Amino acid sequence: MLAVFIPTFLFVSTTPGMCMTLSMTLGMTIGVRKTFWMMAGELIGVGSVVVLSMIGVAAIMLKYPDFFTVFKWAGGLYLGYIGIQMWRSRGRLAIQEVSEEGVQVSRLSLATQGFVTAIANPKGWAFFVALLPPFIDQSLPLLPQLSVLLLIILTIEFISLTLYAIGGQSLAHLLRERSNVRIMNRIAGTLMIGVGIWLITT
């Protein structure tokens, strides 16, 4: 399961999105060191989304075991949908404009910005609700599995955020090229579709 989950989430995390774009933009304007404060808030937000999503899903699965099959199909179909959307992407990446005032932003403001960005992303909620249940083994204790998955998610997310921040201007220049973003999206999209099919057929 982990052999499939890790590369799946790795591609999802490294694909340009709201949090990665924010990390890259801040890395360009205020430096990597200050951007770590935003990352701290973002990781707390992502962890909260993961935990809350799984608590709700786990409660339903324990009460209604047959719903596991429903979540499995829903997760597979949703991953397929994400993959198709990535393939249809026109290769656009919105680089946010950051004003000069943003350079003097406080640590608390940076952390809050990261937290809100993670919490307010509806795609993040939908993704974790759909993705995580198929990777849970019902025959094993739930808490250790969730702890391992959460650790993996936060580690990969932190590495991705750091790489985007360090990339800075050179990465921004690379990702402004539509062809580069299109290639990344299609690689990730193909993986999403493949994992979706795997989840449904196993």
Short mmCIF file of N, CA and C in Angstrom, two decimals, residues 1-140:
data_model
loop_
_atom_site.label_atom_id
_atom_site.label_comp_id
_atom_site.label_asym_id
_atom_site.label_seq_id
_atom_site.Cartn_x
_atom_site.Cartn_y
_atom_site.Cartn_z
N MET A 1 0.83 -1.20 0.00
CA MET A 1 0.00 0.00 0.00
C MET A 1 0.88 1.26 0.00
N LEU A 2 1.90 1.27 0.87
CA LEU A 2 2.76 2.45 0.96
C LEU A 2 3.55 2.65 -0.33
N ALA A 3 3.89 1.55 -1.00
CA ALA A 3 4.62 1.64 -2.25
C ALA A 3 3.82 2.37 -3.33
N VAL A 4 2.50 2.34 -3.19
CA VAL A 4 1.63 3.07 -4.12
C VAL A 4 1.31 4.45 -3.57
N PHE A 5 1.08 4.54 -2.27
CA PHE A 5 0.67 5.81 -1.66
C PHE A 5 1.76 6.87 -1.76
N ILE A 6 3.01 6.50 -1.45
CA ILE A 6 4.10 7.48 -1.40
C ILE A 6 4.31 8.17 -2.75
N PRO A 7 4.51 7.43 -3.86
CA PRO A 7 4.69 8.14 -5.13
C PRO A 7 3.44 8.89 -5.57
N THR A 8 2.26 8.37 -5.20
CA THR A 8 1.03 9.08 -5.55
C THR A 8 0.98 10.45 -4.91
N PHE A 9 1.18 10.50 -3.59
CA PHE A 9 1.12 11.78 -2.90
C PHE A 9 2.31 12.65 -3.25
N LEU A 10 3.45 12.04 -3.58
CA LEU A 10 4.62 12.82 -3.98
C LEU A 10 4.32 13.64 -5.22
N PHE A 11 3.69 13.00 -6.22
CA PHE A 11 3.35 13.72 -7.45
C PHE A 11 2.29 14.78 -7.17
N VAL A 12 1.32 14.44 -6.32
CA VAL A 12 0.26 15.40 -5.98
C VAL A 12 0.86 16.62 -5.29
N SER A 13 1.76 16.38 -4.34
CA SER A 13 2.33 17.46 -3.54
C SER A 13 3.23 18.36 -4.37
N THR A 14 4.00 17.79 -5.29
CA THR A 14 4.96 18.58 -6.07
C THR A 14 4.31 19.27 -7.26
N THR A 15 3.09 18.87 -7.63
CA THR A 15 2.40 19.55 -8.73
C THR A 15 2.04 20.97 -8.30
N PRO A 16 2.30 21.97 -9.14
CA PRO A 16 1.99 23.36 -8.77
C PRO A 16 0.54 23.55 -8.35
N GLY A 17 0.35 24.17 -7.20
CA GLY A 17 -0.99 24.43 -6.68
C GLY A 17 -0.95 25.67 -5.80
N MET A 18 -2.00 25.88 -5.02
CA MET A 18 -2.09 27.08 -4.19
C MET A 18 -0.93 27.21 -3.22
N CYS A 19 -0.67 26.15 -2.46
CA CYS A 19 0.36 26.21 -1.42
C CYS A 19 1.76 26.29 -2.02
N MET A 20 2.01 25.52 -3.08
CA MET A 20 3.33 25.53 -3.70
C MET A 20 3.61 26.88 -4.36
N THR A 21 2.59 27.44 -5.00
CA THR A 21 2.75 28.75 -5.62
C THR A 21 3.04 29.81 -4.57
N LEU A 22 2.35 29.73 -3.44
CA LEU A 22 2.57 30.67 -2.34
C LEU A 22 3.99 30.54 -1.81
N SER A 23 4.46 29.31 -1.63
CA SER A 23 5.81 29.08 -1.12
C SER A 23 6.86 29.63 -2.08
N MET A 24 6.66 29.40 -3.37
CA MET A 24 7.61 29.89 -4.37
C MET A 24 7.63 31.41 -4.40
N THR A 25 6.44 32.02 -4.34
CA THR A 25 6.35 33.47 -4.39
C THR A 25 7.02 34.11 -3.17
N LEU A 26 6.76 33.56 -2.00
CA LEU A 26 7.38 34.10 -0.79
C LEU A 26 8.89 33.86 -0.79
N GLY A 27 9.31 32.71 -1.30
CA GLY A 27 10.74 32.44 -1.40
C GLY A 27 11.44 33.47 -2.27
N MET A 28 10.74 33.93 -3.32
CA MET A 28 11.30 34.93 -4.23
C MET A 28 11.36 36.30 -3.58
N THR A 29 10.40 36.62 -2.71
CA THR A 29 10.26 37.99 -2.22
C THR A 29 10.81 38.22 -0.81
N ILE A 30 10.70 37.24 0.08
CA ILE A 30 11.15 37.45 1.46
C ILE A 30 12.23 36.47 1.89
N GLY A 31 12.57 35.51 1.02
CA GLY A 31 13.62 34.56 1.35
C GLY A 31 13.09 33.27 1.97
N VAL A 32 13.89 32.24 1.88
CA VAL A 32 13.48 30.92 2.34
C VAL A 32 13.29 30.87 3.85
N ARG A 33 14.19 31.54 4.59
CA ARG A 33 14.13 31.46 6.05
C ARG A 33 12.79 31.97 6.58
N LYS A 34 12.34 33.12 6.10
CA LYS A 34 11.06 33.66 6.56
C LYS A 34 9.89 32.82 6.04
N THR A 35 10.06 32.22 4.88
CA THR A 35 8.99 31.41 4.30
C THR A 35 8.71 30.19 5.16
N PHE A 36 9.69 29.75 5.96
CA PHE A 36 9.46 28.61 6.85
C PHE A 36 8.30 28.85 7.80
N TRP A 37 8.05 30.11 8.17
CA TRP A 37 6.92 30.41 9.05
C TRP A 37 5.60 30.14 8.35
N MET A 38 5.54 30.47 7.07
CA MET A 38 4.34 30.14 6.30
C MET A 38 4.17 28.63 6.20
N MET A 39 5.29 27.94 5.98
CA MET A 39 5.25 26.48 5.87
C MET A 39 4.73 25.85 7.15
N ALA A 40 5.14 26.39 8.30
CA ALA A 40 4.67 25.85 9.58
C ALA A 40 3.16 25.92 9.68
N GLY A 41 2.60 27.07 9.32
CA GLY A 41 1.15 27.21 9.33
C GLY A 41 0.47 26.31 8.32
N GLU A 42 1.08 26.17 7.15
CA GLU A 42 0.50 25.32 6.11
C GLU A 42 0.48 23.87 6.52
N LEU A 43 1.56 23.41 7.16
CA LEU A 43 1.63 22.02 7.60
C LEU A 43 0.62 21.73 8.70
N ILE A 44 0.43 22.71 9.60
CA ILE A 44 -0.61 22.54 10.63
C ILE A 44 -1.98 22.45 9.97
N GLY A 45 -2.20 23.27 8.95
CA GLY A 45 -3.47 23.24 8.24
C GLY A 45 -3.69 21.93 7.52
N VAL A 46 -2.68 21.46 6.80
CA VAL A 46 -2.79 20.18 6.09
C VAL A 46 -3.02 19.04 7.07
N GLY A 47 -2.26 19.04 8.18
CA GLY A 47 -2.44 18.00 9.18
C GLY A 47 -3.85 18.01 9.76
N SER A 48 -4.39 19.19 9.98
CA SER A 48 -5.75 19.30 10.49
C SER A 48 -6.77 18.75 9.51
N VAL A 49 -6.57 19.08 8.23
CA VAL A 49 -7.48 18.58 7.20
C VAL A 49 -7.43 17.06 7.14
N VAL A 50 -6.22 16.50 7.19
CA VAL A 50 -6.06 15.04 7.13
C VAL A 50 -6.75 14.38 8.32
N VAL A 51 -6.48 14.89 9.53
CA VAL A 51 -7.04 14.28 10.74
C VAL A 51 -8.56 14.38 10.75
N LEU A 52 -9.09 15.56 10.49
CA LEU A 52 -10.53 15.75 10.52
C LEU A 52 -11.23 14.94 9.43
N SER A 53 -10.61 14.86 8.25
CA SER A 53 -11.19 14.06 7.17
C SER A 53 -11.26 12.59 7.57
N MET A 54 -10.18 12.08 8.16
CA MET A 54 -10.11 10.67 8.49
C MET A 54 -10.97 10.32 9.70
N ILE A 55 -11.12 11.26 10.64
CA ILE A 55 -12.00 10.99 11.79
C ILE A 55 -13.43 10.77 11.30
N GLY A 56 -13.87 11.65 10.41
CA GLY A 56 -15.22 11.52 9.87
C GLY A 56 -15.39 10.25 9.05
N VAL A 57 -14.42 9.98 8.20
CA VAL A 57 -14.48 8.79 7.35
C VAL A 57 -14.40 7.52 8.18
N ALA A 58 -13.47 7.51 9.16
CA ALA A 58 -13.29 6.32 10.00
C ALA A 58 -14.55 6.02 10.79
N ALA A 59 -15.22 7.07 11.30
CA ALA A 59 -16.44 6.86 12.06
C ALA A 59 -17.52 6.19 11.22
N ILE A 60 -17.63 6.62 9.99
CA ILE A 60 -18.62 6.01 9.08
C ILE A 60 -18.23 4.57 8.75
N MET A 61 -16.93 4.34 8.50
CA MET A 61 -16.48 3.01 8.12
C MET A 61 -16.67 2.01 9.26
N LEU A 62 -16.43 2.45 10.51
CA LEU A 62 -16.59 1.54 11.65
C LEU A 62 -18.06 1.20 11.89
N LYS A 63 -18.92 2.17 11.65
CA LYS A 63 -20.35 1.95 11.88
C LYS A 63 -21.00 1.23 10.72
N TYR A 64 -20.53 1.52 9.52
CA TYR A 64 -21.08 0.90 8.31
C TYR A 64 -19.93 0.34 7.47
N PRO A 65 -19.45 -0.87 7.78
CA PRO A 65 -18.29 -1.45 7.08
C PRO A 65 -18.45 -1.52 5.56
N ASP A 66 -19.68 -1.69 5.09
CA ASP A 66 -19.89 -1.80 3.65
C ASP A 66 -19.53 -0.50 2.92
N PHE A 67 -19.49 0.61 3.67
CA PHE A 67 -19.16 1.88 3.04
C PHE A 67 -17.71 1.92 2.56
N PHE A 68 -16.89 0.96 3.06
CA PHE A 68 -15.50 0.91 2.60
C PHE A 68 -15.44 0.75 1.09
N THR A 69 -16.32 -0.10 0.55
CA THR A 69 -16.36 -0.31 -0.89
C THR A 69 -16.77 0.98 -1.61
N VAL A 70 -17.71 1.71 -1.00
CA VAL A 70 -18.15 2.97 -1.59
C VAL A 70 -17.01 3.97 -1.64
N PHE A 71 -16.27 4.10 -0.53
CA PHE A 71 -15.13 5.01 -0.48
C PHE A 71 -14.04 4.58 -1.46
N LYS A 72 -13.87 3.27 -1.58
CA LYS A 72 -12.87 2.75 -2.50
C LYS A 72 -13.18 3.16 -3.94
N TRP A 73 -14.43 2.98 -4.36
CA TRP A 73 -14.85 3.37 -5.69
C TRP A 73 -14.80 4.90 -5.85
N ALA A 74 -15.28 5.60 -4.82
CA ALA A 74 -15.27 7.06 -4.88
C ALA A 74 -13.84 7.59 -5.00
N GLY A 75 -12.93 7.01 -4.22
CA GLY A 75 -11.54 7.42 -4.28
C GLY A 75 -10.94 7.15 -5.65
N GLY A 76 -11.19 5.96 -6.19
CA GLY A 76 -10.67 5.63 -7.51
C GLY A 76 -11.20 6.54 -8.59
N LEU A 77 -12.50 6.80 -8.56
CA LEU A 77 -13.11 7.67 -9.57
C LEU A 77 -12.62 9.11 -9.43
N TYR A 78 -12.45 9.56 -8.17
CA TYR A 78 -11.99 10.93 -7.96
C TYR A 78 -10.55 11.10 -8.45
N LEU A 79 -9.71 10.10 -8.19
CA LEU A 79 -8.34 10.17 -8.69
C LEU A 79 -8.32 10.19 -10.21
N GLY A 80 -9.20 9.38 -10.82
CA GLY A 80 -9.31 9.40 -12.28
C GLY A 80 -9.74 10.76 -12.79
N TYR A 81 -10.69 11.38 -12.08
CA TYR A 81 -11.17 12.72 -12.45
C TYR A 81 -10.03 13.74 -12.37
N ILE A 82 -9.25 13.67 -11.27
CA ILE A 82 -8.11 14.58 -11.13
C ILE A 82 -7.13 14.39 -12.28
N GLY A 83 -6.86 13.11 -12.61
CA GLY A 83 -5.94 12.82 -13.70
C GLY A 83 -6.40 13.39 -15.02
N ILE A 84 -7.69 13.25 -15.31
CA ILE A 84 -8.24 13.79 -16.56
C ILE A 84 -8.14 15.31 -16.58
N GLN A 85 -8.44 15.94 -15.44
CA GLN A 85 -8.35 17.39 -15.35
C GLN A 85 -6.92 17.86 -15.58
N MET A 86 -5.94 17.11 -15.04
CA MET A 86 -4.54 17.48 -15.25
C MET A 86 -4.16 17.37 -16.71
N TRP A 87 -4.65 16.31 -17.37
CA TRP A 87 -4.35 16.14 -18.79
C TRP A 87 -4.96 17.25 -19.63
N ARG A 88 -6.13 17.75 -19.21
CA ARG A 88 -6.81 18.80 -19.96
C ARG A 88 -6.29 20.19 -19.64
N SER A 89 -5.40 20.26 -18.65
CA SER A 89 -4.85 21.56 -18.26
C SER A 89 -4.12 22.20 -19.43
N ARG A 90 -4.24 23.51 -19.50
CA ARG A 90 -3.56 24.27 -20.56
C ARG A 90 -2.17 24.71 -20.15
N GLY A 91 -1.74 24.23 -19.01
CA GLY A 91 -0.37 24.54 -18.61
C GLY A 91 -0.21 25.92 -18.03
N ARG A 92 -1.23 26.38 -17.31
CA ARG A 92 -1.15 27.71 -16.71
C ARG A 92 -0.79 27.61 -15.23
N LEU A 93 0.01 28.55 -14.77
CA LEU A 93 0.35 28.64 -13.36
C LEU A 93 0.24 30.09 -12.95
N ALA A 94 -0.65 30.37 -12.01
CA ALA A 94 -0.86 31.74 -11.58
C ALA A 94 0.16 32.11 -10.51
N ILE A 95 1.09 32.95 -10.86
CA ILE A 95 2.07 33.43 -9.90
C ILE A 95 1.50 34.66 -9.23
N GLN A 96 1.31 34.59 -7.93
CA GLN A 96 0.70 35.70 -7.22
C GLN A 96 1.63 36.90 -7.15
N GLU A 97 1.03 38.07 -7.25
CA GLU A 97 1.80 39.30 -7.10
C GLU A 97 1.94 39.59 -5.60
N VAL A 98 3.15 39.90 -5.18
CA VAL A 98 3.41 40.21 -3.78
C VAL A 98 3.89 41.64 -3.68
N SER A 99 3.21 42.45 -2.88
CA SER A 99 3.56 43.86 -2.76
C SER A 99 4.78 44.03 -1.88
N GLU A 100 5.32 45.25 -1.89
CA GLU A 100 6.48 45.53 -1.06
C GLU A 100 6.15 45.39 0.42
N GLU A 101 4.89 45.70 0.79
CA GLU A 101 4.51 45.56 2.18
C GLU A 101 4.63 44.11 2.65
N GLY A 102 4.49 43.15 1.71
CA GLY A 102 4.56 41.74 2.07
C GLY A 102 5.93 41.35 2.61
N VAL A 103 6.99 42.13 2.23
CA VAL A 103 8.33 41.81 2.67
C VAL A 103 8.45 41.99 4.19
N GLN A 104 7.66 42.91 4.75
CA GLN A 104 7.74 43.20 6.18
C GLN A 104 6.69 42.45 7.00
N VAL A 105 6.06 41.48 6.40
CA VAL A 105 4.98 40.76 7.08
C VAL A 105 5.52 40.02 8.30
N SER A 106 4.70 39.92 9.35
CA SER A 106 5.13 39.29 10.59
C SER A 106 5.12 37.78 10.48
N ARG A 107 5.78 37.15 11.43
CA ARG A 107 5.82 35.69 11.45
C ARG A 107 4.42 35.11 11.64
N LEU A 108 3.65 35.73 12.53
CA LEU A 108 2.29 35.25 12.78
C LEU A 108 1.44 35.38 11.52
N SER A 109 1.61 36.48 10.80
CA SER A 109 0.84 36.67 9.56
C SER A 109 1.21 35.63 8.52
N LEU A 110 2.50 35.31 8.44
CA LEU A 110 2.95 34.29 7.49
C LEU A 110 2.36 32.93 7.85
N ALA A 111 2.44 32.57 9.13
CA ALA A 111 1.91 31.29 9.58
C ALA A 111 0.40 31.22 9.36
N THR A 112 -0.27 32.32 9.63
CA THR A 112 -1.72 32.37 9.43
C THR A 112 -2.07 32.22 7.96
N GLN A 113 -1.29 32.89 7.11
CA GLN A 113 -1.53 32.80 5.67
C GLN A 113 -1.38 31.36 5.18
N GLY A 114 -0.35 30.67 5.67
CA GLY A 114 -0.16 29.27 5.28
C GLY A 114 -1.28 28.39 5.78
N PHE A 115 -1.70 28.59 7.03
CA PHE A 115 -2.77 27.79 7.62
C PHE A 115 -4.08 27.98 6.86
N VAL A 116 -4.44 29.23 6.61
CA VAL A 116 -5.70 29.53 5.92
C VAL A 116 -5.68 28.99 4.50
N THR A 117 -4.54 29.09 3.83
CA THR A 117 -4.43 28.58 2.46
C THR A 117 -4.71 27.08 2.42
N ALA A 118 -4.18 26.34 3.41
CA ALA A 118 -4.39 24.90 3.45
C ALA A 118 -5.82 24.54 3.83
N ILE A 119 -6.36 25.23 4.83
CA ILE A 119 -7.70 24.92 5.32
C ILE A 119 -8.78 25.31 4.32
N ALA A 120 -8.57 26.42 3.62
CA ALA A 120 -9.61 26.97 2.75
C ALA A 120 -9.64 26.35 1.37
N ASN A 121 -8.79 25.36 1.14
CA ASN A 121 -8.73 24.73 -0.19
C ASN A 121 -9.70 23.54 -0.23
N PRO A 122 -10.87 23.69 -0.88
CA PRO A 122 -11.85 22.59 -0.91
C PRO A 122 -11.33 21.34 -1.61
N LYS A 123 -10.43 21.53 -2.58
CA LYS A 123 -9.86 20.37 -3.27
C LYS A 123 -9.04 19.51 -2.32
N GLY A 124 -8.40 20.15 -1.34
CA GLY A 124 -7.62 19.40 -0.36
C GLY A 124 -8.51 18.50 0.47
N TRP A 125 -9.63 19.03 0.95
CA TRP A 125 -10.58 18.23 1.71
C TRP A 125 -11.10 17.07 0.88
N ALA A 126 -11.54 17.36 -0.34
CA ALA A 126 -12.09 16.30 -1.20
C ALA A 126 -11.05 15.25 -1.50
N PHE A 127 -9.81 15.69 -1.72
CA PHE A 127 -8.75 14.75 -2.06
C PHE A 127 -8.46 13.79 -0.92
N PHE A 128 -8.32 14.31 0.29
CA PHE A 128 -7.99 13.44 1.42
C PHE A 128 -9.15 12.52 1.79
N VAL A 129 -10.37 13.03 1.71
CA VAL A 129 -11.53 12.18 1.99
C VAL A 129 -11.60 11.02 1.00
N ALA A 130 -11.26 11.30 -0.26
CA ALA A 130 -11.35 10.26 -1.29
C ALA A 130 -10.12 9.36 -1.32
N LEU A 131 -8.95 9.93 -1.05
CA LEU A 131 -7.71 9.17 -1.25
C LEU A 131 -7.35 8.25 -0.09
N LEU A 132 -7.46 8.73 1.15
CA LEU A 132 -6.92 7.99 2.28
C LEU A 132 -7.63 6.68 2.61
N PRO A 133 -8.97 6.63 2.59
CA PRO A 133 -9.63 5.38 3.00
C PRO A 133 -9.18 4.12 2.28
N PRO A 134 -8.96 4.15 0.96
CA PRO A 134 -8.53 2.91 0.30
C PRO A 134 -7.17 2.40 0.77
N PHE A 135 -6.39 3.25 1.40
CA PHE A 135 -5.07 2.84 1.87
C PHE A 135 -5.09 2.40 3.33
N ILE A 136 -6.28 2.31 3.92
CA ILE A 136 -6.42 1.85 5.30
C ILE A 136 -6.78 0.36 5.31
N ASP A 137 -6.02 -0.42 6.05
CA ASP A 137 -6.28 -1.85 6.20
C ASP A 137 -7.22 -2.04 7.40
N GLN A 138 -8.44 -2.47 7.12
CA GLN A 138 -9.42 -2.60 8.19
C GLN A 138 -9.08 -3.69 9.20
N SER A 139 -8.19 -4.60 8.84
CA SER A 139 -7.82 -5.69 9.75
C SER A 139 -6.75 -5.27 10.75
N LEU A 140 -6.21 -4.07 10.60
CA LEU A 140 -5.16 -3.58 11.48
C LEU A 140 -5.67 -2.39 12.29
#
